[in-house]
Backbone as a ProteinNet text record, in pm:
[ID]
protein_1_A
[PRIMARY]
MSEDFEDSAEFTYEICNTKIRPIAEALINKYRELAHIDVDKILFIVNHRSAGSKRRVTLAKTMRMPPKWTELLYQLGACSYFYIMEFYAKTTATMDESQMVALVYHELRRIGQEGEILSPDINEWYPMFVGLGRKWFYPDNTCPNLLDDSVDWKKLMGSYYEDIQSEGDNPM
[TERTIARY]
10474.8	10499.8	10528.4	10474.8	10497.5	10635.9	10684.8	10814.2	10812.8	10700.9	10690.3	10709.5	10650.5	10664.5	10808.8	10872	11011.8	11100.1	11075.7	11156.6	11135.5	11009	10982.4	11032.4	11052.5	11101.9	11252.9	11321.4	11466.2	11498.4	11598.5	11635.3	11711	11681.9	11754.1	11885.9	11883.2	12001.8	12044	12174.5	12230	12337.4	12333	12438.3	12562	12673.7	12798.1	12909.5	12872.6	12971.2	13079.7	13041.7	13141.3	13246.1	13211.8	13306.9	13390.1	13326.8	13394.4	13457	13395.7	13447.8	13593.7	13635	13776.1	13871.5	13828.3	13910	13923.1	13809.9	13811.1	13897.9	13887.1	13969	14117.9	14154.6	14295.8	14346.6	14265.5	14304.5	14320.9	14228.2	14235.5	14361.1	14396.2	14517.1	14644.7	14641.8	14762.9	14784.1	14678.9	14692.1	14652.5	14749.5	14733.5	14620.1	14597.9	14493.9	14352.6	14339.8	14208.9	14188.8	14288.5	14287.6	14170.3	14109.2	13998.1	13864.7	13862.1	13737.6	13715.3	13594.3	13553.4	13473.5	13533.1	13470.2	13339.4	13325.6	13202.6	13082.5	13105	12996.5	12952.2	13006.8	12973.9	12895.5	12782.5	12704.9	12741.1	12795.5	12837	12724.7	12680.1	12572.6	12604.5	12540.1	12547.4	12408.1	12402.3	12277	12277.5	12186.7	12184.7	12107.4	12025.9	11940.3	11986.7	12026.7	12063.1	12208.5	12237.2	12375.5	12425	12353.4	12393.3	12348.9	12435.3	12404.2	12385.2	12289.6	12267.4	12361	12420.1	12506.6	12650.7	12694.3	12833.5	12842.3	12953.2	12973	12985.6	12903.7	12909.3	12943.9	13053.4	13097.8	13044.2	13043.8	13002	12962.6	12898	12855.7	12861.2	12916.9	12920.5	12835.7	12748.9	12659.7	12636.7	12585.4	12546.5	12420.7	12413	12293.8	12185.7	12067	11958	11931.7	11917.1	11897.7	11783.1	11677	11563.1	11608.5	11693	11737.7	11839.5	11922.4	12015.7	11937.6	11832.8	11750.5	11677	11619	11545	11637.8	11753.3	11847.9	11896.9	11919.2	11962.3	11856.3	11728.7	11619.5	11612.5	11659.6	11662.7	11785.5	11871.6	11989.8	12117.1	12109.8	12230	12311.1	12435	12520.7	12460.5	12510.5	12470.9	12554.9	12496.1	12565.7	12544	12650.9	12641.6	12661.7	12715.1	12743.1	12692.9	12660.7	12629.9	12730.2	12797.4	12884.7	12816.3	12764.8	12685	12766.2	12775.7	12845.9	12742.2	12760.8	12666.2	12714.5	12639.9	12679.3	12696.2	12610.2	12616.7	12746.2	12808.3	12932.2	13057	13040.7	13158.4	13173.8	13080	13080.1	13206.9	13268	13386.7	13517.5	13509.3	13631.6	13701	13834.2	13909	13932.7	13996.9	14017.3	14094.5	14199.9	14280.4	14199.1	14114.5	14029.3	13926.8	13870.5	13774.2	13842.4	13963	14037.9	14060.2	14098.3	14119.4	13988.8	13878.4	13749.3	13709.6	13730.3	13699.6	13788.1	13915.9	14007.5	13953.4	13915.2	13862.7	13738.7	13647.3	13524.1	13552.2	13647	13683.6	13738.1	13811.5	13866.5	13756.5	13635.9	13523.3	13473.9	13511.2	13470	13574.2	13530.8	13621.6	13659.7	13758	13809.8	13702.5	13603.8	13497	13372.5	13384.1	13272.8	13182.4	13215	13135.8	13167.3	13074.6	13099.2	13150.8	13269.5	13330.4	13263.6	13239.1	13174.5	13264.4	13205.1	13287.1	13330.3	13454.9	13505.8	13627.8	13682.7	13797.6	13917	13934	14047.3	14039.8	13919.8	13900.5	13954.5	13932.6	13976.3	14121.2	14176.4	14310.3	14416.2	14421.8	14521.9	14505.7	14381.6	14358.3	14416.2	14393.7	14444.5	14596.3	14655.6	14801.6	14864.8	14812.6	14873.6	14842.8	14722.6	14680	14659.7	14661.9	14639.8	14496.7	14477.1	14346.6	14241.7	14282.4	14187.2	14192.6	14225.5	14243.3	14119.8	14001.2	13877.2	13815.5	13878.2	13822.5	13824.7	13725.5	13714.8	13838.6	13907.9	14023.5	14155.4	14150.7	14270.6	14274.7	14382.6	14395.1	14481.2	14507.5	14590.2	14662.5	14761.1	14827.2	14727.7	14744.9	14659	14714	14637.6	14682.3	14707.9	14666.3	14691.4	14818.9	14877.7	15002.6	15112.9	15195.7	15305.7	15401	15413.8	15507.8	15455.3	15327.3	15269.1	15287.6	15350.7	15376.1	15307.2	15201.6	15123.1	15210.9	15305.2	15395.8	15476.7	15523.5	15600.1	15510.4	15388	15294.3	15263.8	15249.6	15214	15333.2	15454.1	15572.9	15569.5	15599.2	15605.5	15468.3	15360.6	15225.1	15176.4	15258.3	15219.4	15205.2	15093.7	15072.5	15061.5	15150.8	15147.1	15029.5	14943.9	14826.5	14864.9	14855.3	14891.6	14772.1	14794.3	14690.8	14696.5	14582.1	14584.1	14690.4	14767.9	14872.3	15006.3	15008.7	15135.3	15210.1	15336.1	15419.4	15480	15451.1	15503.4	15652.3	15715.3	15860.4	15937.9
9056.2	8986.1	8839.7	8749.7	8607	8565.3	8455.6	8402.6	8359.9	8303.6	8258.9	8374.6	8490.7	8606.1	8653.3	8662.1	8705.1	8611	8480	8383.1	8398.1	8420.1	8431.2	8564.8	8665	8794.2	8793.7	8692.7	8682.6	8663.3	8733.1	8723.8	8595.5	8537.9	8420.5	8464.3	8576.3	8627.5	8760.4	8781	8906	8953.1	9078.5	9135.3	9154.6	9102.9	9111.9	9180.5	9277.5	9349.6	9415.3	9473.6	9545.8	9452.2	9325.9	9229.8	9160.5	9117.6	9034.7	9116.5	9227.6	9306.9	9349.5	9397	9434.3	9315.4	9197	9077	9050.7	9057.5	9034.2	9138.1	9264.7	9370.4	9342.9	9306.6	9279.1	9159.1	9055.3	8938.2	8973.9	9051.9	9094	9177.2	9262.3	9344.2	9261.4	9154	9073.7	8967.2	8905.8	8791.1	8828.9	8820	8859.7	8784.6	8658.8	8579.7	8629.1	8722.1	8776.7	8919.4	8973.5	9114.9	9153.2	9058.4	9087.6	9109.1	9088.1	9093.2	9233.3	9284.5	9413	9383.6	9406.8	9373.6	9451.1	9566.1	9644.5	9575.3	9473.6	9402.9	9276.7	9256.4	9137	9176.7	9110.8	9126.6	9008.2	9035.6	8930.8	8910.5	8786.5	8757.8	8634.9	8629.5	8512.5	8451.3	8321.6	8246.5	8182.5	8224.2	8176.6	8047.5	8009.8	7892.9	7767.8	7781	7664.3	7625.4	7499.6	7452.2	7417.6	7463	7435.1	7297.4	7228.1	7095.4	6993.6	6905.6	6799	6680.2	6672.4	6558.5	6576.5	6702	6727.5	6860.6	6882.4	7007.9	7120.7	7223.5	7341.1	7460.1	7526.3	7641.3	7771.2	7779.3	7901.6	7868.9	7966	7948.3	8085	8088.5	8210.9	8189	8286.3	8272.3	8408.1	8406.5	8530.6	8583.8	8713.4	8778	8771.4	8722.7	8723.8	8868	8890.1	9027	9101.8	9031.2	9094.2	9158	9087.7	9139.3	9250.8	9243.3	9352.2	9480.8	9472	9588.9	9641.4	9551.1	9593.8	9657.8	9598.7	9656.7	9792.8	9805.2	9933.3	10040.7	10003.4	10097.8	10142.1	10057.6	10092.3	10174.2	10200.5	10282.1	10202.7	10072.6	9989.2	9993.8	9950.6	9936.8	9832.2	9827.2	9719.9	9597.1	9504.1	9381.1	9278.5	9208.3	9103.3	8964.8	8959.1	8831	8833.3	8714.9	8694.9	8593.2	8626.8	8532.2	8501.8	8379.5	8339.5	8245.7	8281.5	8201	8136.8	8009.6	7937	7941	8011.6	8031.8	7899.1	7801.4	7673.4	7598.2	7618.4	7546.2	7633	7765	7851.6	7913.9	7888.9	7954	7928.4	7812.4	7779.6	7810.2	7867.5	7899.5	8020.4	8016.8	8132.5	8229.5	8340.4	8444.3	8392	8316	8263.1	8170.1	8089.1	7998.9	8077	8182.6	8265	8336.1	8383.9	8448.1	8346.8	8224.9	8119.8	8087.5	8085.3	8056.9	8168.5	8293.5	8405.2	8396.7	8364.9	8347.2	8239.7	8126.8	8017.1	8061.6	8131.3	8175.4	8280.6	8368.4	8466.5	8397.5	8289.4	8215	8153.6	8143.8	8089.6	8187.2	8314.9	8415.2	8416.4	8374.3	8360.2	8492.4	8485.4	8603.3	8676.5	8603.1	8661.7	8693.5	8683.9	8713.2	8594.1	8480.2	8359.8	8298.1	8218.4	8142.9	8006.5	7973.4	7846.6	7732.1	7624.2	7506.6	7445.2	7406.4	7343.2	7203.4	7173.2	7038.9	7017.5	6900.3	6867.5	6956.9	6996.6	7082	7217.1	7262.4	7389.7	7382.8	7272.4	7258.2	7212	7153.4	7097	7196.3	7318.6	7413.7	7442.3	7443.4	7468.5	7354.5	7232.5	7116.6	7110.1	7134.6	7129.4	7241.5	7363.4	7478.8	7492.2	7448.4	7471.9	7345.5	7231.6	7105.4	7057.9	6927.8	6867	6911.6	6941	6975	7124.2	7209.5	7351.6	7417.3	7365.8	7430.8	7360.5	7256.5	7183.8	7272.1	7256.3	7343.7	7348	7237.5	7236.7	7266.1	7298.1	7328.4	7475.5	7514.8	7647.9	7635	7745.5	7746.4	7880.1	7893.2	8023.5	8129.6	8251.5	8361.1	8412.8	8395.8	8432.1	8581.2	8662	8805.9	8847.9	8758	8791.3	8814.9	8915	8945.4	8827.3	8747.7	8635.5	8514.8	8516	8402	8421.2	8322.9	8322.5	8199.1	8220.8	8110.4	8018.6	8075.7	7996.6	7899.2	7944.8	7856	7750.9	7789.4	7692.1	7579.4	7614.3	7516.9	7431.6	7484.1	7408.1	7373	7248.3	7204.8	7201.2	7216.6	7214.7	7353.6	7456.1	7592.1	7608.4	7669.9	7702	7852.3	7913.5	8057.8	8091.9	8179.8	8220.4	8345.8	8335.7	8447.1	8539.6	8666.8	8765.1	8795.1	8844.9	8883.9	8991.4	8977.3	9075.1	9036.1	8936.7	8890.8	8813.8	8832.1	8758.6	8640.1	8515.1	8398.8	8380.8	8456.3	8441.3	8522.5
12731.3	12607.8	12637.7	12557.5	12581.4	12534.1	12592.6	12552.1	12406.9	12360.3	12221.4	12124.5	12156.4	12068.5	12065.3	12180.7	12185.2	12105	12117	12043.5	11893.6	11851.6	11709	11652.5	11736.5	11690.9	11670.8	11719.2	11702.8	11554.9	11507.7	11367.1	11337.2	11222.6	11174.3	11111.5	11040.7	10971.3	11031.1	11033.8	11085.4	10989.4	10953.1	10868.7	10955.3	10909.4	10988.6	10909.5	10824.4	10744.3	10829.4	10943.2	11023.5	11081.8	11100.4	11156.9	11047.6	10939.7	10839.8	10727.1	10690.6	10578.6	10597.2	10715.1	10732.2	10712.6	10751.4	10730.6	10580.9	10510	10365.2	10294	10332.8	10271.8	10291.6	10412.4	10441.3	10361.9	10349	10270.1	10122.6	10069.5	9928.8	9905.1	10001	9988.3	9998.4	10074.8	10096.4	9988.8	9940.2	9849.5	9707.2	9617.9	9478	9408	9444.6	9378.2	9409	9504.6	9540.9	9489	9419.3	9379.6	9289.8	9222.3	9131.1	9204.4	9335.4	9412.5	9468.6	9450.8	9508.1	9635	9749.6	9877.6	9898.8	9833.7	9846.7	9784.7	9705.8	9637.1	9712	9832.5	9910.8	10035.2	10056.1	10178.8	10268.3	10384.2	10478.8	10580	10596.7	10690	10774.5	10891.4	10979.1	10983.4	10966.5	10977.1	11115.5	11202.6	11341.1	11361.8	11267.4	11289	11217.1	11092.7	11012.6	11036.3	11015.5	11022.6	10882.8	10780.4	10643.1	10600	10533.3	10479.7	10591.1	10573.1	10672.5	10648.5	10530	10495.4	10539.4	10557.7	10596.8	10670.2	10736.3	10809.4	10707.3	10723.8	10638.2	10726.1	10693.7	10770.8	10712.6	10580.1	10512.7	10369.2	10306.2	10167.8	10100.5	9980.5	9902.1	9778.3	9749.3	9634.4	9570.3	9448.5	9381.7	9449.6	9462.2	9517	9410	9443.9	9345	9299.1	9168.1	9116.2	9185.2	9219	9286.4	9417.7	9494.8	9623.7	9607.3	9503.9	9475.6	9453.1	9372.1	9341	9464.5	9543.4	9663	9765.9	9790.2	9886.1	9838.4	9709	9653.2	9676.6	9659.1	9681.5	9827.1	9918.3	10060.9	10097.8	9997.8	10023.2	10042.9	10025.3	10039.6	9910.2	9920.9	9802.7	9709.6	9589.5	9497.6	9531	9603.3	9638	9526.9	9492	9391.2	9450.2	9573.1	9637.8	9781.5	9830.9	9972	10024.2	10132.2	10200.4	10333.4	10344.5	10460.7	10550	10677.7	10776.8	10867.8	10898.9	10983.4	11127.7	11212.8	11352.5	11426.5	11396	11467.6	11441.4	11326	11295.4	11306.6	11319.3	11330.8	11469.6	11559.2	11691.2	11771.4	11754.8	11834.8	11763	11643.3	11568.6	11629.6	11632.6	11680.6	11563.7	11592.7	11490.8	11369.4	11392.8	11282.4	11193.6	11253.5	11176.2	11094.1	11151.5	11077.4	10960.4	10981	10872.2	10760.1	10795.7	10695.2	10622	10693.4	10631.1	10534.3	10572.6	10483.2	10358.4	10376.7	10262.8	10168.2	10224.7	10143.2	10065.3	10131.1	10064.9	9957.5	9980.2	9878.3	9753.5	9773.3	9658.6	9572.8	9622.9	9546.8	9439.2	9450.4	9351.9	9240.8	9121.9	9008.2	8943.9	8856.6	8786.4	8706.1	8654.9	8575.2	8659	8791.7	8880.1	8907.7	8850	8871.1	9007	9057	9179.5	9137.1	9181	9142.8	9217.3	9147.7	9206.6	9313	9426.9	9530.7	9486.6	9512.6	9488.9	9577.6	9574.1	9660.3	9629.7	9503.8	9468.2	9537.8	9565.3	9634	9777.4	9843.9	9983.1	9995.1	9889.7	9896.8	9946.9	9891.6	9943	10092.2	10139.9	10282.1	10366.6	10323.3	10398.5	10395.8	10280.3	10268.7	10349.8	10334.1	10399.4	10547.3	10588.8	10726.4	10808.1	10741.7	10812.2	10795.9	10802.3	10779.1	10881	11001.4	11107.9	11144.8	11048.3	11075	11135.4	11109.3	11156.9	11276.5	11328.4	11442.3	11567.6	11656.7	11774.7	11863.9	11882.9	11973	11902.8	11775.2	11698	11661.5	11600.9	11544.7	11420.4	11355.4	11236.2	11232.7	11144	11133.3	11087.9	11136	11092.5	10959.5	10853.5	10718.9	10703	10799	10792.1	10864.3	10941.5	11009.6	10906.8	10931.7	10839.8	10823.6	10928.9	10925.4	10847.4	10811.6	10740.7	10591	10530.3	10386.4	10329.3	10251.9	10195.5	10110.8	10039.6	9954.8	10040	10155.8	10244.7	10309	10345.6	10403.3	10304.8	10178.8	10076.3	10032.2	10049.9	10010.3	9862.2	9829.6	9689.7	9622.9	9701	9644.5	9604.4	9626.8	9593.4	9443	9400.3	9259.5	9249.1	9171.6	9153.3	9064.3	9111.2	9034.5	8956.6	8824.1	8736.5	8719.9	8737.5	8707	8558.5	8503.9	8363.9	8346.3	8241	8213.9	8274.9	8363.8	8419.6	8313.5	8308.8	8214.9	8288.7	8245.4	8318	8302.2	8214.9	8192.6	8290.2
[MASK]
++++++++++++++++++++++++++++++++++++++++++++++++++++++++++++++++++++++++++++++++++++++++++++++++++++++++++++++++++++++++++++++++++++++++++++++++++++++++++++++++++++++++++++

């Protein structure tokens, strides 16, 4: 077999449900603001070739699953996925476990209460910077592991913490 054929046979995308899904489940169980998310409806993938946006560092992207692909995957025996959480290997390869947990947390927060994907903006990243530091995802840095029992998001955020009310919660 030629080297060219072997290189072209390499997959661009890899399903990484077995690695990322347990992290997402644990985050959803720990953080009340994520309780509306059904982890079974998310397909977790790694993109090995692209680095995301050319204008800025892109670590991951969460999007709605195109209905055509939901139907095709279902016909192949897969669950009905409604979301794709895509991680870019070129920009996440040097992240440690705590950084990956923080990234999964951030991406889960992109799924709104009504199932919509929230538009990215500075407000989306602000809690991450306040709670974890501006350089939380840099290769030579680390951050607290949001799944550790000793980590309290409210304490990390300090005076910037905003309590997220679930439907049915009484603010009084």
